[in-house]
Coordinates of C-alpha atoms in Angstrom, one line a residue:
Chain A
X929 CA 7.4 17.0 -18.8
X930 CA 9.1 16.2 -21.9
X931 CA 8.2 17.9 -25.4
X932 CA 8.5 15.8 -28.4
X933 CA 7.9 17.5 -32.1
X934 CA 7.8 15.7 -35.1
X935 CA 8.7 17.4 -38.8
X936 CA 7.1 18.1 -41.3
X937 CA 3.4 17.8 -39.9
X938 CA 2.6 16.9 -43.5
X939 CA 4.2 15.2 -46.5
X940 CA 3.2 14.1 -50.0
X941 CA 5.7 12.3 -52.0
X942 CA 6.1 11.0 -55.8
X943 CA 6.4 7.2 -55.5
X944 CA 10.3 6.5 -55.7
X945 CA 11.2 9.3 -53.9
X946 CA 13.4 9.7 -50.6
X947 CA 12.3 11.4 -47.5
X948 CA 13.3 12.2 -43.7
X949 CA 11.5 12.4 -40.9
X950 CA 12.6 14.4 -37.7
X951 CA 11.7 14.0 -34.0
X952 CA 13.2 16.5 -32.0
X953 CA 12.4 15.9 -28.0
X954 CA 13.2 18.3 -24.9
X955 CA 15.1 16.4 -22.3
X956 CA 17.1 12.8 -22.0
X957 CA 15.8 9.9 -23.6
X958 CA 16.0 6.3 -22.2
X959 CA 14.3 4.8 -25.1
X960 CA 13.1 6.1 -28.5
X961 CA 10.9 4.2 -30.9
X962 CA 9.3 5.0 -34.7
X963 CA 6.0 3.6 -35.4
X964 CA 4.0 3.8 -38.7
X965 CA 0.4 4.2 -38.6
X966 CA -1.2 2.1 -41.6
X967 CA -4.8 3.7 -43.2
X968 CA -6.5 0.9 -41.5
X969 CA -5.3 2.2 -38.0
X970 CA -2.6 -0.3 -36.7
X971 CA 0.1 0.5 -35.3
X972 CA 3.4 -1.2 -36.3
X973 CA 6.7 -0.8 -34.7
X974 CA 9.8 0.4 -37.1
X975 CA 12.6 0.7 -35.1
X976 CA 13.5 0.6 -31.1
X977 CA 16.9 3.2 -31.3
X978 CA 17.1 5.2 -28.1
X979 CA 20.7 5.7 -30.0
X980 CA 22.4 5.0 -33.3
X981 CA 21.6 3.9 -36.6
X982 CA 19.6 0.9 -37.9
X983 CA 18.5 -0.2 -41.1
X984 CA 15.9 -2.1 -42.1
X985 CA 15.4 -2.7 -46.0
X986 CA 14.0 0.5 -46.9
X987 CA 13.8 2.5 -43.7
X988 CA 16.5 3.3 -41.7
X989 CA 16.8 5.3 -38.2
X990 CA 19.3 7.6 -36.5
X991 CA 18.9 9.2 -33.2
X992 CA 21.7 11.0 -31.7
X993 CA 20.4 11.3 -28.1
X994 CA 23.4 14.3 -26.5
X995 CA 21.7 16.4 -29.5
X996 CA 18.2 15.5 -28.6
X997 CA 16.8 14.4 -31.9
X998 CA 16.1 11.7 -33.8
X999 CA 15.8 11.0 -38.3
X1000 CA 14.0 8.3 -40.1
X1001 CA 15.0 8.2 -43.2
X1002 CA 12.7 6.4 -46.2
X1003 CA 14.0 5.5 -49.6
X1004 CA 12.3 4.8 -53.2
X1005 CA 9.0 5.7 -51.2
X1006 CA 5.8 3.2 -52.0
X1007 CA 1.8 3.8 -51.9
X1008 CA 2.2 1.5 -48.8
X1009 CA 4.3 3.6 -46.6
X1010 CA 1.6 5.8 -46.8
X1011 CA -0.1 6.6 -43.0
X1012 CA 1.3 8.1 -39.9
X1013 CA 5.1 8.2 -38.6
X1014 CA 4.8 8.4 -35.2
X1015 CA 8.0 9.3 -32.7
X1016 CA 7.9 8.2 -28.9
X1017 CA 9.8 8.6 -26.3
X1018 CA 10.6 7.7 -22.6
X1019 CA 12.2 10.4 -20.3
X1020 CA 14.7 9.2 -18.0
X1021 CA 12.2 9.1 -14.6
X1022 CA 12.4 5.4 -14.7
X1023 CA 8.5 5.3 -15.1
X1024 CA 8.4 3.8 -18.7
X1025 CA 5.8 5.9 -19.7
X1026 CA 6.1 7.0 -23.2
X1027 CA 5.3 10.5 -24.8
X1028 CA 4.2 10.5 -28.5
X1029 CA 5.0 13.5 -30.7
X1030 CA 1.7 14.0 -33.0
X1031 CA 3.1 12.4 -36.0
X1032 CA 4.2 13.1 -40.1
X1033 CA 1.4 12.2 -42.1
X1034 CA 2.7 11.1 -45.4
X1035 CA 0.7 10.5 -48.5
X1036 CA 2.9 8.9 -51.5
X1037 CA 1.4 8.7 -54.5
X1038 CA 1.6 6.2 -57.4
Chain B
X1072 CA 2.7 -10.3 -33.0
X1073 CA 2.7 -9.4 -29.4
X1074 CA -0.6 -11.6 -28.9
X1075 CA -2.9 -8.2 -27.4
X1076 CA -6.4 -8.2 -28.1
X1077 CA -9.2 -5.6 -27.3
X1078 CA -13.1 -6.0 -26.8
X1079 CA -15.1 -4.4 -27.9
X1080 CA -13.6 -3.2 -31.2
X1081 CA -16.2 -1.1 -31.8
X1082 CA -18.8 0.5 -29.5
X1083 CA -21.5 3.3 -29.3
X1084 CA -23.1 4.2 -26.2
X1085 CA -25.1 7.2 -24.4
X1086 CA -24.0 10.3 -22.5
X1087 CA -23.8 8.8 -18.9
X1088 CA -23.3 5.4 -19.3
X1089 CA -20.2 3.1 -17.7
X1090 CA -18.2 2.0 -20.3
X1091 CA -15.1 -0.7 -19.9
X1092 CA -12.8 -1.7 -22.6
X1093 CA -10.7 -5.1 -22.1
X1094 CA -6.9 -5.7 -22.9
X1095 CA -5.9 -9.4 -22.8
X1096 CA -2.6 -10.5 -23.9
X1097 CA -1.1 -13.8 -23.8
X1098 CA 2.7 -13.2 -23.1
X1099 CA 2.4 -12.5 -19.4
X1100 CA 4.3 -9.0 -19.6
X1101 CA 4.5 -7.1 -16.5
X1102 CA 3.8 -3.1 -18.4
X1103 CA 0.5 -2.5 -19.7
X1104 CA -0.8 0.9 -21.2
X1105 CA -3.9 2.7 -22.0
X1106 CA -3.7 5.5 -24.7
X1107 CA -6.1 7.7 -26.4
X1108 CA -5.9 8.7 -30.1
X1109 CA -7.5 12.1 -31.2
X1110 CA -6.9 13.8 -34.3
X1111 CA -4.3 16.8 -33.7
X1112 CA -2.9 15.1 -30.7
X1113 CA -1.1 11.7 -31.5
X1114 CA -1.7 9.4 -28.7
X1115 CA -2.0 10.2 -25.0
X1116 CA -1.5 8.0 -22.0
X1117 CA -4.6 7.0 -20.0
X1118 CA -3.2 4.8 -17.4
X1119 CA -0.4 2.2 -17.2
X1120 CA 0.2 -1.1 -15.0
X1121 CA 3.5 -1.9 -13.9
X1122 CA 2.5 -5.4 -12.7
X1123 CA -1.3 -7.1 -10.7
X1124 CA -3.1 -4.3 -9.0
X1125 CA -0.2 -1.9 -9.6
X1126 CA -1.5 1.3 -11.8
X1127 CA -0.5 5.1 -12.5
X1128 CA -1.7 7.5 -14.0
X1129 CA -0.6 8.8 -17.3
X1130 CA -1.5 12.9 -18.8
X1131 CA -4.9 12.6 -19.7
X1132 CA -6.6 10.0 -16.9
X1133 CA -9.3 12.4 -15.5
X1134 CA -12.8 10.5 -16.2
X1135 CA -10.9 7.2 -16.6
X1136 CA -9.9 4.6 -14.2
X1137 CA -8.3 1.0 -14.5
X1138 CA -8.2 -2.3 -13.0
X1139 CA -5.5 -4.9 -13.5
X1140 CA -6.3 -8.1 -11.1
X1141 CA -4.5 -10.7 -13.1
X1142 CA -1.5 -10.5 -15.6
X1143 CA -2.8 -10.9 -18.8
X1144 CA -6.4 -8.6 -18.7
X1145 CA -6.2 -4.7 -17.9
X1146 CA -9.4 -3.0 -18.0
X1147 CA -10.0 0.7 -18.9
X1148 CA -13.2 2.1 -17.3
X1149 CA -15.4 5.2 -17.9
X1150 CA -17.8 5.7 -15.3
X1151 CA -19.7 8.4 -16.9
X1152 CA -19.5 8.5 -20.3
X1153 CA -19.3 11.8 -21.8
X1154 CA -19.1 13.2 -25.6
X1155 CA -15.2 14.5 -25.2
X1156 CA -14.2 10.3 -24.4
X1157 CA -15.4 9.8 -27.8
X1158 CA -12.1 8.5 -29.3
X1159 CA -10.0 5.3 -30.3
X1160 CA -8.4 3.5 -27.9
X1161 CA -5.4 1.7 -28.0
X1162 CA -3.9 -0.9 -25.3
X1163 CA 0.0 -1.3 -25.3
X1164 CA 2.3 -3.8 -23.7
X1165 CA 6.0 -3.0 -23.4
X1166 CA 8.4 -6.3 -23.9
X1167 CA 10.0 -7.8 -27.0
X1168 CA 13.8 -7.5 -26.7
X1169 CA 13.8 -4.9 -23.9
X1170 CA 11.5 -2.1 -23.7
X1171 CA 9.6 -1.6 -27.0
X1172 CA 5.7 -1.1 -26.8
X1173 CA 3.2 -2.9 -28.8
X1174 CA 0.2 -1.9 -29.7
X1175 CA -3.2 -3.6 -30.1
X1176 CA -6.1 -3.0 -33.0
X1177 CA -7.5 -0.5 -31.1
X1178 CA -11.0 0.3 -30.2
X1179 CA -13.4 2.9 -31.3
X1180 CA -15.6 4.4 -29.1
X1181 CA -18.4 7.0 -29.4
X1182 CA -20.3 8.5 -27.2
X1183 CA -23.8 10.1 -28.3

């Protein structure tokens, strides 16, 4: 089945600083979504992007789905982006069934 | 706010027990999913429902199995608890704009 790895496993940041995230999956992607793990444990969606870029204030998303990756990119980092970054994806069976890579844990401090 | 709720939220049993966790949701979307959360491994797919009494399995289903006889509950069954199904488990719909998952609270389980 489909691989997905996420980069770096683990990241501490300075608050204010800038950061990317990578998500590099094995095979054709339908769909493509970012999630970010809060400390309390919810999961909250950041972006749907099985292709191109969005933005979204601070955060913004590229995948580039012929070269099999994807970037999310976070600017003048804040104690509350602190958690898990998760990347998942769907392969192109048709089954919507989503593989997770295992996530960045990030840790910015104040 | 995808309106999905799980029961229990939290819940300790015994080695052998049956277990079931409920998803309800309130939108009347036609994917449900069942993932596991383990440190090390992200989250892993149980079980998904593509519509009423239509399931498959997903990577990690051995020990689990699932029920889905109306719309808006899908239920996620251990028959025989066991310490390794000690985890946090997450219920997902996929809907919004197309096919985005969202996710529920979650519920912990731990098995003794």
């Amino acid at each position: 089945g489909i691989q997905v790895e996420q980069s770096p496993p683990d990241l501490i940041l300075q608050e204010g600083a800038n950061s990317t995230l990578r998500c590099n999956f094995s095979d054709s992607v339908n769909n493509l979504q970012w999630f970010h793990q809060n400390p309390w444990g919810q999961l909250i969606n950041l972006f749907y992007i099985p292709s191109g870029t969005k933005q979204n204030g601070r955060l913004s998303a590229t995948t580039v789905a012929t070269e099999r990756y994807s970037l999310l990119y976070i600017s003048s980092s804040q104690t509350t982006d602190s958690g898990v970054y998760f990347c998942a994806v769907e392969s192109t069976s048709g089954t919507y069934k989503y593989i997770f890579g295992t996530g960045t844990r990030l840790k910015v401090l104040a | 706010d995808a309106g999905i709720t799980q029961s229990p939220r939290h819940k300790v049993t015994e080695t052998g027990t049956p277990v079931t966790l409920r998803c309800h949701q309130t939108e009347n979307h036609r994917y449900m999913y069942w993932y596991r959360q383990d440190p090390g491994h992200g989250l892993r797919l149980i079980h998904y429902s593509y519509g009423v009494k239509d399931t498959d399995k997903g990577e990690v289903s051995d020990g689990y199995s699932v029920s889905r006889s109306k719309t808006e509950d899908f239920l996620l069954t251990l028959e025989s608890a066991t310490s390794s199904q000690t985890s946090v488990y997450f219920c997902a719909i996929m809907g919004g704009r197309g096919y985005e998952q969202y996710f529920g609270p979650g519920t912990r389980l731990t098995v003794t």
